[in-house]
CSV table of C-alpha atoms in Angstrom, one decimal:
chain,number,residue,atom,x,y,z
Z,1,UNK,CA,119.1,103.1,65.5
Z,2,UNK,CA,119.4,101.1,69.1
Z,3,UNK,CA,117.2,98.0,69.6
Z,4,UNK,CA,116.9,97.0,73.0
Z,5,UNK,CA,115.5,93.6,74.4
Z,6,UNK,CA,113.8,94.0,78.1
Z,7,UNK,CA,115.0,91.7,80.7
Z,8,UNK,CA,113.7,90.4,83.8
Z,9,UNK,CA,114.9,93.3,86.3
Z,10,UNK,CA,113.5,96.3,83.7
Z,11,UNK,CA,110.2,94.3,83.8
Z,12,UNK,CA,107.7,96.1,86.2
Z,13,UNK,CA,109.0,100.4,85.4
Z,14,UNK,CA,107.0,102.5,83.4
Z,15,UNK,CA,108.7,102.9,79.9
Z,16,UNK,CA,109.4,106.9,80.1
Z,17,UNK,CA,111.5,106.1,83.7
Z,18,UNK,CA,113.0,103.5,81.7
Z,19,UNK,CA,114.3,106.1,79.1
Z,20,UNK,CA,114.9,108.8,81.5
Z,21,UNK,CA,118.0,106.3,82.8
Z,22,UNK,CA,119.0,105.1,79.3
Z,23,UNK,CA,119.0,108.5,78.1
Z,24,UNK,CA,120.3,109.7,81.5
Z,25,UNK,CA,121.1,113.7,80.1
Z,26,UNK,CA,118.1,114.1,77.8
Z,27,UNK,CA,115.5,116.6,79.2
Z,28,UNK,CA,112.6,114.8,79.9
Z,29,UNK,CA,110.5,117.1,77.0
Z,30,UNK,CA,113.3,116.0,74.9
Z,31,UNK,CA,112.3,111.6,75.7
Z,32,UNK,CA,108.2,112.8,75.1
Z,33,UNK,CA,108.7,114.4,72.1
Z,34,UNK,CA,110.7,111.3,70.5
Z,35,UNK,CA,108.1,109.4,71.7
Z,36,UNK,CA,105.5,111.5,69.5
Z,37,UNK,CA,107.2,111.3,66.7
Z,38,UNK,CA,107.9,107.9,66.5
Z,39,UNK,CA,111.2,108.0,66.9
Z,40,UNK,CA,111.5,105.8,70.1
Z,41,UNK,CA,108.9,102.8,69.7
Z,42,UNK,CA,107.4,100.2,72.1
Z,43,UNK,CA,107.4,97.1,70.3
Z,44,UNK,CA,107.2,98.2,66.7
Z,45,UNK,CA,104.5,100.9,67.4
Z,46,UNK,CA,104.0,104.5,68.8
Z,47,UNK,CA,104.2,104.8,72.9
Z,48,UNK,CA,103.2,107.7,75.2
Z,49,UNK,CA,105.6,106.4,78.1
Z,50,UNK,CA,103.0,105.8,80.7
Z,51,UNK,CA,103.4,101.6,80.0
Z,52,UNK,CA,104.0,99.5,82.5
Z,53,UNK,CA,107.8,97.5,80.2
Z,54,UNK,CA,107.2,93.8,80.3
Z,55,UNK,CA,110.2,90.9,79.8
Z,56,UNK,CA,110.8,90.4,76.4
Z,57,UNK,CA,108.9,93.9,75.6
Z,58,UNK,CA,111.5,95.9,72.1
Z,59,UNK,CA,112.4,99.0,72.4
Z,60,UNK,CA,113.4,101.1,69.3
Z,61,UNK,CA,115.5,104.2,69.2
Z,62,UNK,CA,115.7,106.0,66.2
Z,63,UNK,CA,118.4,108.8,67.0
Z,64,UNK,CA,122.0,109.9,65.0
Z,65,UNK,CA,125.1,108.6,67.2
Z,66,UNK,CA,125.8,112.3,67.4
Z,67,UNK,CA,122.2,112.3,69.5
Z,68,UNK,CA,122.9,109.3,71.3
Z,69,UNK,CA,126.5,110.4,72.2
Z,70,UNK,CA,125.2,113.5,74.0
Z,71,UNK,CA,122.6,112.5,75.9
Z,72,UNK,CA,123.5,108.4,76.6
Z,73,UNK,CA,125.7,107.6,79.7
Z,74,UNK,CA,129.4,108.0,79.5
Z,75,UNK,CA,130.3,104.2,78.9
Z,76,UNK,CA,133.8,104.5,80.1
Z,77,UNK,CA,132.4,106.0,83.4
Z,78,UNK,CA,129.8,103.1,83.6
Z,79,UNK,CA,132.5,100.6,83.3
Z,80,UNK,CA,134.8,102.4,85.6
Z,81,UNK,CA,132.2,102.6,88.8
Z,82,UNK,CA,131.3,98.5,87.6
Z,83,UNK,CA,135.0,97.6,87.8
Z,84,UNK,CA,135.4,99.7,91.3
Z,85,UNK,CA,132.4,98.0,92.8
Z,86,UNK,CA,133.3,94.2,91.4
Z,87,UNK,CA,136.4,95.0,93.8
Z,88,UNK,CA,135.1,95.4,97.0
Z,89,UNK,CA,134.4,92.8,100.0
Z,90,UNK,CA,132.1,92.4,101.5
Z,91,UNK,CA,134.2,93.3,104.8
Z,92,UNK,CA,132.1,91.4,107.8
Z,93,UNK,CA,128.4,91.6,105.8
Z,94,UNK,CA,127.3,88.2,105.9
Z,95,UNK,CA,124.5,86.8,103.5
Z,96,UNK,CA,121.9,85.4,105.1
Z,97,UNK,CA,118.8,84.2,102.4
Z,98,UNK,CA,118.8,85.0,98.7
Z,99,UNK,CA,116.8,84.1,95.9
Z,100,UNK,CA,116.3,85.6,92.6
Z,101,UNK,CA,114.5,88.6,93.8
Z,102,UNK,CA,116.1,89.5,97.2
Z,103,UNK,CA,119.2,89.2,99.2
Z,104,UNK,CA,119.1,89.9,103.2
Z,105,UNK,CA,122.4,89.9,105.0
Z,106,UNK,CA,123.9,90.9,108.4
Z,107,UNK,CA,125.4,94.6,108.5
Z,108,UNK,CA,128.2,94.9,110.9
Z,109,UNK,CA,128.9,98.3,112.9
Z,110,UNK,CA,130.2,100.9,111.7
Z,111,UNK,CA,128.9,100.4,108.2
Z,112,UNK,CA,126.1,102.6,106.3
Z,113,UNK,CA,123.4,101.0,105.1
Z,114,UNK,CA,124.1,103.6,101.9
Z,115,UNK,CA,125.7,106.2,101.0
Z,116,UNK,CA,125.2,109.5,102.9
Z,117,UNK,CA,128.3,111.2,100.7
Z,118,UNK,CA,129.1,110.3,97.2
Z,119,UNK,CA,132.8,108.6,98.4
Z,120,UNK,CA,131.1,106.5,101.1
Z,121,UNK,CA,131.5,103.0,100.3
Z,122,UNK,CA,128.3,101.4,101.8
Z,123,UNK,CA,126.6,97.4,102.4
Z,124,UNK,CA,124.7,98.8,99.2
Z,125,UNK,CA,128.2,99.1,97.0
Z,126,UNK,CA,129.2,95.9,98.9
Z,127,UNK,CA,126.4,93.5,98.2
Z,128,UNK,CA,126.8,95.4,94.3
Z,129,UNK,CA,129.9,93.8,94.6
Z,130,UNK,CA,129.3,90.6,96.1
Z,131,UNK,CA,126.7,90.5,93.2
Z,132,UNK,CA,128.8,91.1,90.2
Z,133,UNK,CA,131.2,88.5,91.9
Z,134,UNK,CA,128.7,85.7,91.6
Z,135,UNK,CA,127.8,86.7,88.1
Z,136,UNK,CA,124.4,88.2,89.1
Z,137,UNK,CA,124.7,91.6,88.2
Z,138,UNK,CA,126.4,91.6,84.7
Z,139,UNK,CA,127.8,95.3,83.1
Z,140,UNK,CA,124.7,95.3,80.5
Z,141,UNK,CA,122.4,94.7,83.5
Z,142,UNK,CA,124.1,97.7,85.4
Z,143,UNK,CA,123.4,99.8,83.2
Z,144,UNK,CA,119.7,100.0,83.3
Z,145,UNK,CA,119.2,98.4,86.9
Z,146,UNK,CA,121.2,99.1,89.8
Z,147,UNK,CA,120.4,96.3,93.4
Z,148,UNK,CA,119.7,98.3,96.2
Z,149,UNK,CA,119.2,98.3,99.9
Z,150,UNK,CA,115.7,98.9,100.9
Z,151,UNK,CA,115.8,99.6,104.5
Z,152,UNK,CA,118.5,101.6,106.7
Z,153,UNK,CA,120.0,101.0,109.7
Z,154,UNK,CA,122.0,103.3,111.5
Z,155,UNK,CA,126.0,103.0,111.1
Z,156,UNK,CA,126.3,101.3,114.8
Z,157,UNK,CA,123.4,99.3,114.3
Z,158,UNK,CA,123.8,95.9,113.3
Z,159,UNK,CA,121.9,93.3,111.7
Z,160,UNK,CA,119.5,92.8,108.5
Z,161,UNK,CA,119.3,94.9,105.4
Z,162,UNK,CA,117.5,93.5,102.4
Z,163,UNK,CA,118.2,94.5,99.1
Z,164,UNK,CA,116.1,94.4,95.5
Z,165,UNK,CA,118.1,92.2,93.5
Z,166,UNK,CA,115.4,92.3,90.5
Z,167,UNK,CA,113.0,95.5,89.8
Z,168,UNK,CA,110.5,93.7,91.5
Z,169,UNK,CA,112.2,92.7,94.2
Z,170,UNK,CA,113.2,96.2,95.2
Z,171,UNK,CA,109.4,97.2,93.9
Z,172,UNK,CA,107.9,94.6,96.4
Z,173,UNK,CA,110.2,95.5,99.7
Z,174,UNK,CA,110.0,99.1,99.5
Z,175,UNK,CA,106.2,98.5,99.3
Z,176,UNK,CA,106.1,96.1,102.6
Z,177,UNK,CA,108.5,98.6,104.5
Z,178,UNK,CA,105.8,101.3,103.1
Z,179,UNK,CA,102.9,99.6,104.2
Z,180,UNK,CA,104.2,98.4,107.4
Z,181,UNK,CA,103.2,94.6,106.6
Z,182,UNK,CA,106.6,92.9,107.3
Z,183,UNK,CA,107.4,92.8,110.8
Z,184,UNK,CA,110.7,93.8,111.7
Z,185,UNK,CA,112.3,93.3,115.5
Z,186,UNK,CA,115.7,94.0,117.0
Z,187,UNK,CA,117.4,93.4,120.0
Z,188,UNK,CA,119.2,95.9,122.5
Z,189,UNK,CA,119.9,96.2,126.2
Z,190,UNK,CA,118.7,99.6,127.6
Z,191,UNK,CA,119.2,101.1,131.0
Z,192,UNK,CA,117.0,100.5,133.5
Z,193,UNK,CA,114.1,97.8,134.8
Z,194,UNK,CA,111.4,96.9,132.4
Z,195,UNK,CA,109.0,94.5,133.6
Z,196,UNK,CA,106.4,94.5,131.3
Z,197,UNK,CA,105.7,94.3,127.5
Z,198,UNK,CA,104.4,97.5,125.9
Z,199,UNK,CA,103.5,99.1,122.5
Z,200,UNK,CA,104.6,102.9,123.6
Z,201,UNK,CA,103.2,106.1,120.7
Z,202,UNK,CA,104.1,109.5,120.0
Z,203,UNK,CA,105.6,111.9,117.7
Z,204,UNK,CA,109.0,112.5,116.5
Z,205,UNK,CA,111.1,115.1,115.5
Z,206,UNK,CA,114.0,115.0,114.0
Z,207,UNK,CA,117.0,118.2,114.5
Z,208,UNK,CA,119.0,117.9,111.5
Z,209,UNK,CA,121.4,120.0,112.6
Z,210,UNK,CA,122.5,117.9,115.9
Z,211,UNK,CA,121.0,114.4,114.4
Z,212,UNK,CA,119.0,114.0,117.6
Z,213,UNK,CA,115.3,113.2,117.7
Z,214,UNK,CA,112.7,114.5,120.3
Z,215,UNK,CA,110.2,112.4,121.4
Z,216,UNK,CA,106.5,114.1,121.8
Z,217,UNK,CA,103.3,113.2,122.7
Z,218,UNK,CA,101.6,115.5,120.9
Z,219,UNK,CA,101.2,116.4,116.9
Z,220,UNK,CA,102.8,119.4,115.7
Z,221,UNK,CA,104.6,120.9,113.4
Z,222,UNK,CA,107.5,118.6,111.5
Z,223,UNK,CA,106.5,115.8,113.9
Z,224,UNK,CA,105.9,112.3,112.3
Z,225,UNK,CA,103.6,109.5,114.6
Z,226,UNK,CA,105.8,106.8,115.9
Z,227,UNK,CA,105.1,103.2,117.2
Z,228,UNK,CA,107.4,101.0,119.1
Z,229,UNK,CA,106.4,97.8,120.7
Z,230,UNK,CA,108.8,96.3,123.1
Z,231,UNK,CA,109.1,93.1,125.4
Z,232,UNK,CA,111.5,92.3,128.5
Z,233,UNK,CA,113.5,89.0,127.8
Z,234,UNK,CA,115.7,89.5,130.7
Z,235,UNK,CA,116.8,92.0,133.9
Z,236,UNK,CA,119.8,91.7,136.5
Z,237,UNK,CA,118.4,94.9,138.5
Z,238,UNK,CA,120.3,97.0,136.5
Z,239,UNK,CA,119.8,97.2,132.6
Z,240,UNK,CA,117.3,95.2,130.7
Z,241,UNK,CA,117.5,93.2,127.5
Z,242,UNK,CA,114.9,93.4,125.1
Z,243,UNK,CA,112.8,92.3,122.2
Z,244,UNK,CA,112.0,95.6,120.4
Z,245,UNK,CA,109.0,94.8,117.8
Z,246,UNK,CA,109.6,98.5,115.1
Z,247,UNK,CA,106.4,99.2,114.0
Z,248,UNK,CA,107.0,102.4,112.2
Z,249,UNK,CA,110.2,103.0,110.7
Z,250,UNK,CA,111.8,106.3,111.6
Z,251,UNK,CA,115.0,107.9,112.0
Z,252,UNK,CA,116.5,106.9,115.3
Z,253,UNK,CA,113.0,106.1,116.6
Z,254,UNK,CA,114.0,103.2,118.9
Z,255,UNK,CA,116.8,105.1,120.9
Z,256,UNK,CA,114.9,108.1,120.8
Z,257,UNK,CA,111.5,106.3,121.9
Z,258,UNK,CA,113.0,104.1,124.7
Z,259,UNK,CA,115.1,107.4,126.1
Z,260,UNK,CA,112.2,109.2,126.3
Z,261,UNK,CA,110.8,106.4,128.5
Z,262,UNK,CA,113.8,107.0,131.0
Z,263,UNK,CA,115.8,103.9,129.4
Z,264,UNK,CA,118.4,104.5,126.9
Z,265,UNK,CA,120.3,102.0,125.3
Z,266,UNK,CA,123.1,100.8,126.7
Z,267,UNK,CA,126.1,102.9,126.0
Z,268,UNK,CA,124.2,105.7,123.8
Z,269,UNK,CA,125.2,108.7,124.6
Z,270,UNK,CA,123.9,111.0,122.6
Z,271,UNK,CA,120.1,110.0,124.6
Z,272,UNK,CA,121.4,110.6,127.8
Z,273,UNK,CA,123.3,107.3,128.6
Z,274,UNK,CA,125.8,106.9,131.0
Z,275,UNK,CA,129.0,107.2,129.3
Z,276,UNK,CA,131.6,104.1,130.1
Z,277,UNK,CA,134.7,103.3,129.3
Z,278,UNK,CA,134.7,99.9,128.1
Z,279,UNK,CA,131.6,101.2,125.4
Z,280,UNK,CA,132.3,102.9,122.5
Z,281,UNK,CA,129.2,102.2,121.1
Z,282,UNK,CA,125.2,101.3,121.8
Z,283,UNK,CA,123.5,98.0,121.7
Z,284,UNK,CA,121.1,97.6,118.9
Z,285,UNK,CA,120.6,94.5,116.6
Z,286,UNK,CA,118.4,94.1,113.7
Z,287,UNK,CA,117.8,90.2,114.8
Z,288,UNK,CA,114.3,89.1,113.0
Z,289,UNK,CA,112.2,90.2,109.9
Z,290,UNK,CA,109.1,88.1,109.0
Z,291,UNK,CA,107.3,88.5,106.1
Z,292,UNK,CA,104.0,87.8,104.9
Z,293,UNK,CA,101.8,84.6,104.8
Z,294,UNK,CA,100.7,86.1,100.9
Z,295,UNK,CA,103.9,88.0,98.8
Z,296,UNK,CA,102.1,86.7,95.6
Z,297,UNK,CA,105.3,86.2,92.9
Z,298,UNK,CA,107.6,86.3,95.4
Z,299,UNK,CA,106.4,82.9,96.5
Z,300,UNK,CA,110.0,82.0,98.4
Z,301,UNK,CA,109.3,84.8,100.7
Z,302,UNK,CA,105.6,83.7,101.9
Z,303,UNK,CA,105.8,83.5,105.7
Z,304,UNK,CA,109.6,83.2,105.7
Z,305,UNK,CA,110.8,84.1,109.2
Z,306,UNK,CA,114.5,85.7,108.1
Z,307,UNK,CA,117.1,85.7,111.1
Z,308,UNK,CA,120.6,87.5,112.2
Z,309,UNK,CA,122.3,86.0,115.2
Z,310,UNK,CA,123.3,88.8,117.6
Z,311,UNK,CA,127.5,90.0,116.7
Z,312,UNK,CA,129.6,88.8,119.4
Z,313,UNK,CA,130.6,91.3,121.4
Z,314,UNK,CA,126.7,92.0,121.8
Z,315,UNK,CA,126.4,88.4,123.7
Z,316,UNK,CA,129.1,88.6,125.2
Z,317,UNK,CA,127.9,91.8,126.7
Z,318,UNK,CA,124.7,89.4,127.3
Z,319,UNK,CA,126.7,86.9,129.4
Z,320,UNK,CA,128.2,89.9,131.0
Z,321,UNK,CA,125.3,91.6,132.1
Z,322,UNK,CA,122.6,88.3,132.3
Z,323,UNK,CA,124.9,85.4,132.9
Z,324,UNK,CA,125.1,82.4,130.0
């Protein structure tokens, strides 16, 4: 038998998802039927799964260590990916706020947001890192709860990603980036004169096989609606700079949205800018998120105005273009 105490960051999952990562190999038919017979309890007494875990709830499993052997996670395995992540650096990820619940931090370039192949090492594996360094993310914890990065940026976009650091921390931001109630804006310099501000719609469509988006302004078929506000801060005749408010959150919607507007970002290739030898890269920053006047137990986070100063070969580039 396994008695188990629920902490803080397993507060807030539903008891069967809960046992599903504990009992990582176990068919899911396999957890139910445990649960109907009583051998896996909820605080002394039969459970169906669908409860909601609360801190300090007991769980009781009643299986041989044969049972638990077979379908438990490989320990050594668990402490070999804990050890590997409590090595990294945070290698130019800078922490900006963080509290009990959340952590926000400044993604350099050429950095994913998380993993796209299982050897990647991401900011998600990084801030893991910088987590366990701190002592905020112990081995015990690991197992049952792993941080993660809610929102992804491109790999040559810089600026904020925030990451659950408790289960209702990453509960809470994926729900605000869901609902579109945190307000997210980013800074680039596109091709072009843009005089005015503008909130610009349309449809997208992503080609997996190029990773290039089209722009329409018409529904159809795997098309998702897009919104992009945007407001000129600065011209020289030549390129713009500007305040980019993302509305919606899709796949390369802000290069793809302002290209299709006949203004690319600065250095982008891949929508049609004008390639340059002193670019390697586009101009995109995630500079400002904002979040609600009312986050209820994430009190910290009412109203707070969360903010990534621009990398500096992006104002330098500003100077360049704009003048100090």
């Amino acid at each position: 038998m396994e008695s188990r105490t629920i902490g803080q960051n397993e507060a807030g999952q539903r008891f069967d998802k809960y046992l599903t990562k504990y009992l990582s190999k176990a068919p899911l038919s396999f957890i139910y039927k445990m649960l109907r017979k009583k051998n896996i309890t909820l605080n002394g007494k039969k459970a169906a799964g669908t409860e909601i875990l609360k801190n300090q709830d007991v769980i009781k499993i009643f299986l041989s260590d044969d049972t638990f052997e077979k379908f438990s996670v490989d320990e050594e395995t668990l402490k070999k990916n804990f050890n590997f992540l409590a090595s990294l650096k945070l290698n130019g990820l800078k922490v900006i706020y963080e509290d009990e619940d959340i952590l926000a931090a400044s993604k350099p370039i050429n950095m994913l947001s998380q993993k796209a192949d299982p050897d990647d090492i991401s900011a998600n594996e990084r801030l893991m890192g910088y987590l366990i360094g701190i002592g905020a993310l112990t081995l015990d914890e690991y197992k049952n709860f792993k941080p993660s990065v809610c929102n992804r940026l491109d790999r040559n976009t810089s600026g904020l990603v925030i990451a659950g650091k408790s289960l209702r921390g990453l509960q809470k931001m994926s729900e605000l980036l869901k609902d579109r109630t945190m307000d997210k804006y980013y800074l680039t310099i596109v091709e072009g004169v843009m005089k005015e501000p503008s909130v610009v719609r349309g449809y997208l469509k992503k080609d997996e096989q190029t990773n290039r988006v089209q722009i329409f302004s018409e529904d159809g078929e795997d098309r998702v609606w897009i919104e992009t506000g945007y407001e000129p801060l600065r011209t020289n005749g030549t390129v713009t700079l500007l305040k980019v408010k993302l509305v919606t959150g899709k796949t390369h919607q802000i290069r793809g949205h302002l290209a299709s507007l006949g203004h690319p970002l600065l250095g982008d290739v891949k929508y049609g800018a004008a390639k340059r030898a002193d670019m390697k890269h586009y101009f995109l920053h995630a500079e400002t998120l904002c979040f609600p006047e009312n986050m209820g137990e994430l009190k910290n986070l009412s109203g707070r105005v969360v903010t990534a100063k621009e990398p500096v070969y992006f104002a330098k580039m500003i100077n360049k273009q704009f003048g100090k």
